[in-house]
Amino acid sequence: MMLFILIPIIVLYTFVPFGNFISIFTNRSFLSTIYVTFLAGLISTVIIGILGIPLGYLMARTNFLGKNFIQGLIDLPLVVPDTVAGLIVFLTFYSNGIIGAPLSRVGINFVNTLYGIVVAMMFVGAPFMINTSKSGFLSVDPKLERVSLSLGASRVSTFFRITLPLSLDSIVNGLVMTWAKGVASFGSIIVIAYFPMVAPTYIYNQFLLFGTGASAMAAGAFLLITLFIFALSRYVTGRLMRWLKR
Amino acid sequence: MAEEVVLELKNIEKRLSNFHLGPINMKINETTVIMGPTGSGKTTLLEIIAGFIRPDRGSLYFKGKDFTNIPPEKRRIGILYQDYQLFPHMNVRKNISYGLRMLRYDDEEIDEKVKSIAEKFRISHLLDRNIYYLSGGEKQRVALARALVIEPEILLLDEPFSALDEQTKVALMDEIRGILDELNSLVVFVMHDQSDAYTIGKYFAIIYNGKLISIGNREEVFRRPVNLTAAKFLGYRNIFSRKELETLGIEKEGEYFTIDEKDIIINGDGKINFIGEVERFEYLKDKSRIIINVNGVRLEKRIDGFLTPEKEVKVSIDPEKILTLKD
């Protein structure tokens, strides 16, 4: 399985002209796309975290009429093709869209702006956050919460002292996956915001304009940076967990 | 146990999907064991008392005050689950001090109380240990210390001994009984093991299919089962229909009857004597079990020690010891 992942990555690097490879890291337009991509990824992850974690808790801990329908809605972005997701986001958020129209009147526009990239990333990333946090909350025995209540802790205190620390692994995993899905998105973003260019759009653009060498160089650099951020986030969260569980 | 402490359940009812609990009416003022088979609703009742589940109908009173709508965190009711439910991300000290911190005791008081309860439960040496490295018995002591350190008004214990091996259970039961006797809290157990219940309780209730079918002291519940369901649950083996009783030449009002096997005398003299054919005989761990057929009616008795089986034995019973069952 590891080979299945590794071989295409190695193949990609065989197309990278290594003589010029370092130069990509000083290329302003490339660095600007990296900045936009990671910034939009971060903003969308924070917003999804704030909205998605409580929804995950609600889905894990309560039963209500229409819960299966809500779960279906949550999962929908996973089965919708990326371009269709982009179209959905565009039609909702463009200047005549149901959400885009009132916001455009207060000066918030989504087409070809960072806002557009953020909402597109949110749409495709939300299921990862909601479902992983839901699994995390489900893994915490409700009896632990009951014991906490019996010991005088309020429901809010119980959530922050018992439920959240015990499901933190899943929540952090959800945040990382949401961010990863966001920064890797192409089809869903390109429909609403070709500009400012995110890394996947930039790589596609390089391919169309300059062919495999240029696009492989950008893709190779993007992969390296993403891998570094992934490894760093796992290391930091690992340390954080150990500190919390001390 | 302070006499004035009274927990009262009035017409408590709860529907959970296709299970219906109640109506339950109970007055509890001493160490009580709620018994019943798995799925009978005894844990649901415990969780209603603790406030984790809201009853659909009925009220709960503690010392005459209605606390039906008081949230669990304000009830001061400690709970100990069968699987202890120690907080896995906290060490022993943090587990025990959790409730004290929630109740805003100052650090000095917390240290003092944790130290004192740890000494009482002989777990002082475990205070800084991760809970993953505790044995079953140690986990139970920690869970009990955690529940008791906040000095709860009521302590609820859900199958506290069922996860322990026999040796640990016997040792812990003795110790815990001693500690509970000193407490000012009202203690309510939920248990399915009747012999454990018999040992540890003072007052008993049997819940069957969500209904309270028997309640009373040891003698009333164990020695005088009120109905057929209670008799069967308590393991009464000698249950007869009226026709069977008539076969033995005894006439009584009612449809079903039982006799405690202790009241069946083998090879002795009683008010009515029969000659019965030994249908089955087997050796148990430290007893013998004999099934005797008297005119088609089977009588069963476990005897301390070991008997040498014969083909026929003399069986004696006292008709006055035969109990009429309501169902």
Coordinates of C-alpha atoms in Angstrom, one line a residue:
Chain A
M1 CA 0.0 0.0 0.0
M2 CA 2.8 2.4 0.9
L3 CA 4.4 1.7 -2.5
F4 CA 1.1 2.5 -4.2
I5 CA 1.4 6.0 -2.6
L6 CA 5.1 6.3 -2.9
I7 CA 5.7 5.3 -6.5
P8 CA 3.6 8.1 -8.1
I9 CA 5.3 10.7 -5.8
I10 CA 8.7 9.4 -6.9
V11 CA 7.5 9.5 -10.6
L12 CA 6.5 13.2 -10.0
Y13 CA 9.9 14.1 -8.8
T14 CA 11.5 12.4 -11.9
F15 CA 9.9 15.2 -13.9
V16 CA 11.2 18.0 -11.6
P17 CA 14.2 19.8 -13.2
F18 CA 16.3 19.8 -10.1
G19 CA 18.7 22.4 -11.4
N20 CA 16.0 25.0 -11.0
F21 CA 14.1 23.4 -8.2
I22 CA 15.4 25.7 -5.4
S23 CA 14.3 28.7 -7.5
I24 CA 10.7 27.8 -7.0
F25 CA 11.0 28.6 -3.3
T26 CA 12.0 32.2 -4.1
N27 CA 9.4 32.6 -6.9
R28 CA 7.1 35.4 -5.7
S29 CA 4.0 34.2 -7.6
F30 CA 4.4 30.6 -6.3
L31 CA 5.0 31.8 -2.7
S32 CA 1.9 34.0 -3.0
T33 CA -0.2 31.1 -4.0
I34 CA 1.2 29.1 -1.1
Y35 CA 0.3 31.9 1.3
V36 CA -3.2 32.3 -0.1
T37 CA -3.8 28.5 0.0
F38 CA -2.6 28.0 3.6
L39 CA -4.2 31.2 4.8
A40 CA -7.6 30.2 3.3
G41 CA -7.1 26.7 4.6
L42 CA -6.4 28.0 8.1
I43 CA -9.4 30.4 8.1
S44 CA -11.8 27.7 6.8
T45 CA -10.5 25.1 9.3
V46 CA -11.0 27.5 12.2
I47 CA -14.6 28.4 11.1
I48 CA -15.4 24.7 10.5
G49 CA -13.9 23.8 13.8
I50 CA -16.1 26.4 15.7
L51 CA -19.2 25.3 13.9
G52 CA -18.5 21.6 13.2
I53 CA -17.3 20.4 16.6
P54 CA -20.6 21.4 18.3
L55 CA -22.5 19.8 15.4
G56 CA -20.4 16.6 15.8
Y57 CA -21.2 16.6 19.5
L58 CA -24.9 17.0 18.8
M59 CA -24.8 14.2 16.3
A60 CA -23.0 11.9 18.7
R61 CA -25.0 12.6 21.9
T62 CA -28.5 13.4 20.8
N63 CA -31.3 11.7 19.0
F64 CA -33.8 13.7 17.1
L65 CA -36.3 13.4 14.3
G66 CA -34.5 13.7 10.9
K67 CA -31.0 12.9 12.3
N68 CA -30.3 10.5 9.4
F69 CA -31.3 13.2 7.0
I70 CA -28.9 15.6 8.6
Q71 CA -26.2 13.0 8.5
G72 CA -26.9 12.5 4.8
L73 CA -26.5 16.3 4.3
I74 CA -23.2 16.3 6.2
D75 CA -21.9 13.5 4.0
L76 CA -23.1 15.0 0.8
P77 CA -20.0 17.0 -0.1
L78 CA -18.0 13.8 0.1
V79 CA -19.9 12.2 -2.8
V80 CA -20.4 15.4 -4.9
P81 CA -17.8 15.8 -7.6
D82 CA -15.4 18.7 -6.8
T83 CA -16.6 20.8 -9.8
V84 CA -20.3 20.3 -8.8
A85 CA -19.3 21.4 -5.2
G86 CA -17.7 24.5 -6.8
L87 CA -20.9 25.2 -8.8
I88 CA -23.1 24.8 -5.7
V89 CA -20.8 27.2 -3.8
F90 CA -20.7 29.6 -6.7
L91 CA -24.5 29.7 -7.2
T92 CA -25.0 30.3 -3.4
F93 CA -22.3 32.9 -2.9
Y94 CA -22.1 34.9 -6.2
S95 CA -23.5 38.4 -6.1
N96 CA -27.0 37.2 -6.9
G97 CA -26.9 34.1 -4.8
I98 CA -29.0 33.5 -1.8
I99 CA -26.2 34.3 0.6
G100 CA -23.9 36.2 -1.8
A101 CA -26.5 38.9 -2.6
P102 CA -27.1 40.2 0.9
L103 CA -23.4 40.0 1.7
S104 CA -22.4 41.8 -1.4
R105 CA -24.6 44.7 -0.3
V106 CA -22.3 45.1 2.7
G107 CA -19.2 44.8 0.6
I108 CA -18.4 41.1 1.0
N109 CA -17.9 39.5 -2.4
F110 CA -17.0 35.9 -3.0
V111 CA -16.2 35.7 -6.7
N112 CA -12.4 35.8 -7.2
T113 CA -11.7 36.7 -3.6
L114 CA -10.2 35.0 -0.5
Y115 CA -13.8 34.7 0.9
G116 CA -14.8 32.6 -2.1
I117 CA -11.8 30.3 -1.6
V118 CA -12.6 30.0 2.1
V119 CA -16.3 29.1 1.5
A120 CA -15.4 26.5 -1.1
M121 CA -12.8 25.0 1.2
M122 CA -15.4 25.0 4.0
F123 CA -18.0 23.2 1.8
V124 CA -15.7 20.3 0.9
G125 CA -13.9 20.1 4.3
A126 CA -16.9 20.3 6.7
P127 CA -17.7 16.5 6.6
F128 CA -14.2 15.6 7.7
M129 CA -14.5 17.8 10.8
I130 CA -18.0 16.9 11.7
N131 CA -17.6 13.1 11.2
T132 CA -14.2 12.8 13.0
S133 CA -15.3 14.9 15.9
K134 CA -18.5 12.9 16.1
S135 CA -16.5 9.6 16.2
G136 CA -14.3 11.1 18.9
F137 CA -17.3 12.1 21.1
L138 CA -18.9 8.6 20.5
S139 CA -15.7 7.0 21.8
V140 CA -16.1 8.7 25.1
D141 CA -18.3 6.6 27.4
P142 CA -21.4 8.8 28.4
K143 CA -21.0 7.2 31.9
L144 CA -17.8 9.2 32.3
E145 CA -19.8 12.4 31.7
R146 CA -22.4 11.2 34.2
V147 CA -19.8 10.6 36.9
S148 CA -18.5 14.1 36.3
L149 CA -22.0 15.5 36.7
S150 CA -22.5 13.5 39.9
L151 CA -19.3 15.0 41.3
G152 CA -20.7 18.5 40.9
A153 CA -19.4 19.5 37.5
S154 CA -21.8 21.5 35.2
R155 CA -22.5 20.2 31.7
V156 CA -20.2 22.8 30.2
S157 CA -17.5 22.0 32.7
T158 CA -17.9 18.3 32.0
F159 CA -17.6 19.0 28.3
F160 CA -14.4 20.9 28.6
R161 CA -12.8 18.7 31.4
I162 CA -13.9 15.2 30.3
T163 CA -15.4 15.0 26.9
L164 CA -13.2 17.3 25.0
P165 CA -9.8 16.1 26.3
L166 CA -10.8 12.5 25.7
S167 CA -11.9 13.2 22.1
L168 CA -9.1 15.6 21.4
D169 CA -7.2 13.0 19.2
S170 CA -10.1 12.8 16.9
I171 CA -10.8 16.5 16.9
V172 CA -7.2 17.3 16.0
N173 CA -7.3 14.7 13.4
G174 CA -10.5 16.2 12.0
L175 CA -8.9 19.7 12.0
V176 CA -5.8 18.4 10.1
M177 CA -7.9 16.5 7.6
T178 CA -10.2 19.5 7.1
W179 CA -7.2 21.7 6.5
A180 CA -5.6 19.1 4.1
K181 CA -8.8 18.7 2.1
G182 CA -9.1 22.5 1.8
V183 CA -5.6 23.2 0.6
A184 CA -5.8 20.2 -1.8
S185 CA -9.1 21.4 -3.4
F186 CA -9.0 22.5 -6.9
G187 CA -12.4 21.9 -8.7
S188 CA -14.5 23.4 -6.0
I189 CA -12.3 26.5 -5.8
I190 CA -11.7 27.2 -9.4
V191 CA -15.4 27.8 -10.2
I192 CA -15.8 30.6 -7.7
A193 CA -12.2 31.9 -7.4
Y194 CA -9.6 31.4 -10.2
F195 CA -7.9 34.4 -8.5
P196 CA -6.3 34.9 -6.1
M197 CA -4.7 31.7 -7.2
V198 CA -4.4 28.8 -4.8
A199 CA -1.6 26.3 -5.2
P200 CA -3.6 23.6 -7.1
T201 CA -4.8 26.2 -9.6
Y202 CA -1.3 27.6 -10.0
I203 CA 0.0 24.0 -10.7
Y204 CA -2.7 23.5 -13.2
N205 CA -2.0 26.8 -14.8
Q206 CA 1.7 26.0 -15.0
F207 CA 0.8 22.8 -16.7
L208 CA -1.3 24.5 -19.3
L209 CA 1.2 27.3 -20.0
F210 CA 4.6 25.6 -19.6
G211 CA 4.0 21.8 -19.5
T212 CA 5.0 19.0 -17.2
G213 CA 8.4 20.3 -16.0
A214 CA 7.1 23.6 -14.6
S215 CA 4.0 22.1 -13.1
A216 CA 6.0 19.1 -11.6
M217 CA 8.4 21.6 -10.0
A218 CA 5.5 23.6 -8.4
A219 CA 3.7 20.3 -7.4
G220 CA 6.9 18.9 -6.0
A221 CA 7.5 22.0 -3.9
F222 CA 3.9 22.1 -2.8
L223 CA 4.1 18.5 -1.7
L224 CA 7.3 19.1 0.3
I225 CA 5.8 22.1 2.1
T226 CA 2.5 20.3 2.8
L227 CA 4.4 17.3 4.1
F228 CA 6.5 19.5 6.3
I229 CA 3.4 21.2 7.7
F230 CA 1.6 17.9 8.2
A231 CA 4.6 16.4 10.1
L232 CA 5.0 19.5 12.2
S233 CA 1.3 19.6 13.1
R234 CA 1.3 15.9 14.0
Y235 CA 4.4 16.5 16.2
V236 CA 3.0 19.5 17.9
T237 CA -0.4 17.9 18.5
G238 CA 1.3 14.7 19.8
R239 CA 3.2 16.8 22.3
L240 CA 0.1 18.7 23.2
M241 CA -1.8 15.4 23.9
R242 CA 1.0 14.1 26.1
W243 CA 1.0 17.4 28.0
L244 CA -2.8 17.3 28.4
K245 CA -2.8 13.6 29.5
R246 CA 0.0 14.2 32.0
Chain B
M1 CA -27.3 5.3 58.8
A2 CA -29.1 8.3 60.1
E3 CA -32.8 7.6 60.5
E4 CA -34.1 10.8 59.1
V5 CA -32.6 10.2 55.6
V6 CA -35.4 9.2 53.4
L7 CA -35.4 8.9 49.7
E8 CA -38.9 8.6 48.2
L9 CA -39.9 7.7 44.7
K10 CA -43.5 8.5 43.9
N11 CA -45.1 7.0 40.8
I12 CA -41.9 7.2 38.8
E13 CA -42.4 6.2 35.1
K14 CA -40.1 6.3 32.1
R15 CA -40.5 5.1 28.6
L16 CA -37.4 4.3 26.6
S17 CA -38.1 3.1 23.1
N18 CA -40.0 -0.2 23.7
F19 CA -39.3 -0.4 27.4
H20 CA -41.5 1.0 30.1
L21 CA -40.3 1.5 33.6
G22 CA -42.8 2.0 36.4
P23 CA -44.9 3.2 38.0
I24 CA -42.4 2.8 40.9
N25 CA -43.2 3.7 44.4
M26 CA -40.5 3.2 47.0
K27 CA -39.5 4.7 50.4
I28 CA -35.8 4.1 51.2
N29 CA -34.2 4.9 54.5
E30 CA -31.5 2.3 54.9
T31 CA -28.9 0.5 52.7
T32 CA -31.1 -0.9 49.9
V33 CA -30.4 -3.3 47.1
I34 CA -32.4 -3.1 43.9
M35 CA -32.3 -6.5 42.3
G36 CA -33.6 -7.8 39.0
P37 CA -32.5 -9.6 35.9
T38 CA -30.6 -7.9 33.1
G39 CA -32.8 -5.4 31.3
S40 CA -35.3 -5.2 34.1
G41 CA -34.8 -1.4 34.4
K42 CA -32.8 -1.3 37.7
T43 CA -30.0 0.8 36.2
T44 CA -32.5 3.1 34.6
L45 CA -34.1 3.6 38.0
L46 CA -30.6 4.3 39.5
E47 CA -29.9 6.9 36.8
I48 CA -33.3 8.5 37.4
I49 CA -32.4 8.9 41.1
A50 CA -29.0 10.3 40.1
G51 CA -30.7 12.8 37.7
F52 CA -29.1 11.6 34.5
I53 CA -32.5 10.5 33.1
R54 CA -35.7 12.6 33.6
P55 CA -38.7 10.6 34.5
D56 CA -41.8 11.0 32.3
R57 CA -44.0 11.0 35.3
G58 CA -43.6 11.0 39.1
S59 CA -41.5 12.7 41.7
L60 CA -38.4 12.1 43.8
Y61 CA -38.1 13.4 47.3
F62 CA -35.1 13.5 49.6
K63 CA -35.8 14.3 53.2
G64 CA -39.2 15.4 52.2
K65 CA -38.0 17.9 49.5
D66 CA -38.9 17.4 45.9
F67 CA -35.7 17.1 43.8
T68 CA -37.2 15.8 40.6
N69 CA -36.1 18.9 38.7
I70 CA -32.8 19.4 40.3
P71 CA -29.9 18.8 37.8
P72 CA -27.5 15.9 38.7
E73 CA -24.6 18.3 39.5
K74 CA -26.7 19.9 42.3
R75 CA -28.0 16.7 43.8
R76 CA -24.9 15.6 45.7
I77 CA -25.5 12.0 44.7
G78 CA -22.4 9.9 44.2
I79 CA -22.4 7.0 41.7
L80 CA -20.1 4.0 41.3
Y81 CA -20.5 2.1 38.1
Q82 CA -19.6 -1.6 37.5
D83 CA -16.7 -0.6 35.3
Y84 CA -15.6 2.2 37.7
Q85 CA -15.4 4.9 35.0
L86 CA -12.2 6.4 36.2
F87 CA -11.2 9.4 34.1
P88 CA -8.5 8.0 31.9
H89 CA -6.7 11.2 31.3
M90 CA -6.2 11.9 35.0
N91 CA -4.1 10.1 37.6
V92 CA -5.5 8.7 40.8
R93 CA -5.0 11.9 42.8
K94 CA -6.7 14.0 40.1
N95 CA -9.6 11.5 39.8
I96 CA -10.2 11.7 43.6
S97 CA -9.9 15.5 43.8
Y98 CA -12.1 16.1 40.7
G99 CA -15.3 16.5 42.7
L100 CA -13.7 18.7 45.3
R101 CA -12.3 21.0 42.6
M102 CA -15.8 21.2 41.0
L103 CA -17.2 22.1 44.4
R104 CA -14.6 24.8 44.7
Y105 CA -12.8 23.6 47.8
D106 CA -9.4 25.4 48.3
D107 CA -6.2 23.6 47.5
E108 CA -5.3 23.0 51.1
E109 CA -8.7 21.4 51.9
I110 CA -8.5 19.3 48.7
D111 CA -5.1 17.9 49.7
E112 CA -6.3 17.2 53.2
K113 CA -9.4 15.4 52.1
V114 CA -7.7 13.4 49.4
K115 CA -5.0 12.3 51.8
S116 CA -7.6 11.3 54.4
I117 CA -9.8 9.3 52.1
A118 CA -6.8 7.7 50.4
E119 CA -5.7 6.5 53.9
K120 CA -9.2 5.2 54.6
F121 CA -9.2 3.1 51.4
R122 CA -5.5 2.2 51.7
I123 CA -4.6 3.7 48.4
S124 CA -2.2 6.5 49.5
H125 CA 0.7 4.8 47.7
L126 CA -1.3 4.9 44.4
L127 CA -2.1 8.6 44.4
D128 CA 0.4 9.6 41.7
R129 CA -0.2 6.5 39.6
N130 CA -1.7 6.4 36.2
I131 CA -5.1 4.6 36.4
Y132 CA -4.0 2.2 33.6
Y133 CA -1.7 0.5 36.1
L134 CA -4.3 -0.3 38.7
S135 CA -5.8 -3.7 39.4
G136 CA -9.6 -4.2 39.4
G137 CA -9.8 -4.0 43.2
E138 CA -7.6 -0.8 43.3
K139 CA -9.7 0.8 40.6
Q140 CA -12.8 0.1 42.6
R141 CA -11.3 1.6 45.8
V142 CA -10.3 4.7 43.8
A143 CA -13.7 5.1 42.2
L144 CA -15.4 4.7 45.6
A145 CA -13.0 7.2 47.2
R146 CA -13.8 9.6 44.4
A147 CA -17.5 9.2 44.9
L148 CA -17.3 9.5 48.7
V149 CA -14.8 12.3 49.1
I150 CA -17.5 14.9 48.3
E151 CA -19.6 13.4 51.1
P152 CA -22.7 12.7 49.0
E153 CA -26.1 12.5 50.6
I154 CA -26.9 9.4 48.6
L155 CA -24.4 6.9 47.2
L156 CA -25.5 4.7 44.2
L157 CA -23.6 1.6 43.3
D158 CA -24.3 -0.1 40.1
E159 CA -23.2 -3.8 40.2
P160 CA -20.0 -2.8 42.1
F161 CA -18.7 -6.3 42.6
S162 CA -19.6 -8.1 39.4
A163 CA -16.3 -7.2 37.6
L164 CA -14.1 -8.6 40.4
D165 CA -12.8 -12.1 40.9
E166 CA -14.3 -14.1 43.8
Q167 CA -11.3 -13.6 46.1
T168 CA -11.1 -9.8 45.6
K169 CA -14.9 -9.5 45.8
V170 CA -15.1 -11.2 49.2
A171 CA -12.3 -9.1 50.7
L172 CA -13.7 -5.9 49.3
M173 CA -17.3 -6.5 50.2
D174 CA -16.2 -6.9 53.9
E175 CA -14.2 -3.8 53.8
I176 CA -16.7 -1.7 51.9
R177 CA -19.5 -2.8 54.2
G178 CA -17.5 -1.5 57.1
I179 CA -16.9 1.8 55.4
L180 CA -20.5 2.2 54.3
D181 CA -21.8 1.5 57.8
E182 CA -19.8 4.5 59.1
L183 CA -21.2 6.7 56.4
N184 CA -23.9 9.3 56.7
S185 CA -25.0 8.7 53.2
L186 CA -28.0 6.7 52.1
V187 CA -26.6 3.8 50.0
V188 CA -28.5 2.2 47.2
F189 CA -27.0 -0.8 45.3
V190 CA -28.1 -2.3 42.0
M191 CA -27.2 -6.0 41.8
H192 CA -28.3 -9.1 40.0
D193 CA -26.3 -11.5 42.2
Q194 CA -28.8 -12.4 45.0
S195 CA -26.2 -13.9 47.4
D196 CA -24.1 -10.7 47.2
A197 CA -27.3 -8.7 47.7
Y198 CA -28.4 -10.8 50.7
T199 CA -25.0 -10.2 52.3
I200 CA -24.7 -6.5 51.8
G201 CA -28.3 -5.1 51.9
K202 CA -30.7 -4.3 54.7
Y203 CA -33.7 -3.5 52.6
F204 CA -34.4 -5.1 49.2
A205 CA -36.5 -4.5 46.1
I206 CA -37.0 -6.6 43.0
I207 CA -37.7 -5.0 39.7
Y208 CA -38.9 -7.2 36.8
N209 CA -39.8 -6.0 33.4
G210 CA -39.8 -2.4 34.6
K211 CA -42.2 -3.2 37.5
L212 CA -41.5 -3.2 41.2
I213 CA -42.6 -6.7 42.2
S214 CA -41.3 -7.0 45.7
I215 CA -40.0 -4.8 48.4
G216 CA -39.1 -5.3 52.0
N217 CA -36.5 -6.4 54.5
R218 CA -34.4 -9.6 54.1
E219 CA -37.0 -11.9 55.6
E220 CA -39.9 -10.4 53.6
V221 CA -38.2 -10.5 50.3
F222 CA -36.1 -13.6 50.4
R223 CA -38.0 -15.8 52.8
R224 CA -41.6 -14.9 51.8
P225 CA -41.7 -14.2 48.1
V226 CA -45.0 -12.4 47.3
N227 CA -45.6 -13.7 43.9
L228 CA -44.6 -16.2 41.3
T229 CA -42.2 -13.9 39.4
A230 CA -40.4 -13.0 42.6
A231 CA -40.2 -16.6 43.7
K232 CA -38.8 -17.6 40.3
F233 CA -36.3 -14.7 40.3
L234 CA -35.1 -15.6 43.8
G235 CA -34.4 -19.1 42.6
Y236 CA -37.2 -20.9 44.4
R237 CA -37.1 -24.4 42.9
N238 CA -40.2 -25.9 44.6
I239 CA -43.1 -24.1 42.9
F240 CA -46.3 -26.0 42.7
S241 CA -49.7 -25.5 41.1
R242 CA -52.8 -26.1 43.2
K243 CA -53.3 -29.5 41.5
E244 CA -49.8 -30.6 42.5
L245 CA -50.4 -29.5 46.0
E246 CA -53.6 -31.5 46.2
T247 CA -51.6 -34.6 45.0
L248 CA -49.6 -34.2 48.1
G249 CA -52.8 -34.2 50.1
I250 CA -52.6 -30.5 51.0
E251 CA -55.3 -28.0 50.3
K252 CA -54.8 -24.2 50.3
E253 CA -56.4 -21.1 48.7
G254 CA -54.5 -19.8 45.6
E255 CA -53.2 -21.0 42.3
Y256 CA -49.4 -21.2 42.9
F257 CA -47.4 -22.1 46.0
T258 CA -43.8 -22.5 47.0
I259 CA -41.8 -23.8 49.9
D260 CA -38.3 -22.9 50.8
E261 CA -36.1 -25.9 50.3
K262 CA -34.8 -25.4 53.9
D263 CA -38.3 -26.4 55.0
I264 CA -38.2 -29.7 53.2
I265 CA -36.9 -32.3 55.7
I266 CA -35.2 -35.4 54.4
N267 CA -35.1 -38.5 56.5
G268 CA -36.6 -36.7 59.5
D269 CA -40.0 -36.1 61.0
G270 CA -42.4 -33.4 60.1
K271 CA -46.1 -32.7 60.1
I272 CA -46.7 -34.6 56.8
N273 CA -44.4 -37.4 55.8
F274 CA -44.0 -39.0 52.3
I275 CA -41.9 -41.7 50.8
G276 CA -40.3 -40.3 47.6
E277 CA -38.3 -41.8 44.9
V278 CA -34.9 -40.2 44.3
E279 CA -35.1 -39.0 40.7
R280 CA -31.8 -37.3 40.5
F281 CA -28.8 -36.8 42.7
E282 CA -25.7 -34.8 42.1
Y283 CA -22.7 -33.4 43.9
L284 CA -22.2 -29.6 43.8
K285 CA -19.0 -27.9 45.0
D286 CA -19.7 -28.3 48.8
K287 CA -23.3 -29.5 48.7
S288 CA -25.5 -32.3 47.3
R289 CA -28.6 -31.7 45.3
I290 CA -31.4 -34.1 45.4
I291 CA -34.6 -34.2 43.4
I292 CA -37.3 -36.4 44.9
N293 CA -40.5 -37.5 43.1
V294 CA -43.5 -37.7 45.4
N295 CA -46.6 -38.9 43.6
G296 CA -45.5 -37.1 40.4
V297 CA -44.5 -33.9 42.3
R298 CA -40.9 -33.0 42.2
L299 CA -39.2 -31.6 45.3
E300 CA -35.7 -30.3 45.2
K301 CA -33.3 -29.6 48.0
R302 CA -29.6 -28.8 48.4
I303 CA -28.0 -30.4 51.4
D304 CA -24.8 -29.2 53.1
G305 CA -22.2 -31.9 52.8
F306 CA -22.6 -35.1 50.9
L307 CA -25.3 -37.7 51.1
T308 CA -25.1 -41.3 50.1
P309 CA -28.0 -41.6 47.6
E310 CA -30.7 -44.2 48.2
K311 CA -33.5 -45.2 45.9
E312 CA -36.2 -44.0 48.2
V313 CA -36.1 -41.4 51.0
K314 CA -38.5 -40.1 53.6
V315 CA -39.6 -36.5 52.9
S316 CA -41.4 -34.3 55.5
I317 CA -43.0 -30.9 55.1
D318 CA -45.0 -28.6 57.2
P319 CA -48.1 -27.3 55.3
E320 CA -47.9 -24.0 57.2
K321 CA -44.5 -23.4 55.6
I322 CA -46.0 -23.5 52.2
L323 CA -46.4 -20.0 50.8
T324 CA -49.2 -18.9 48.5
L325 CA -47.9 -16.9 45.5
K326 CA -50.1 -14.1 44.2
D327 CA -49.6 -14.4 40.4

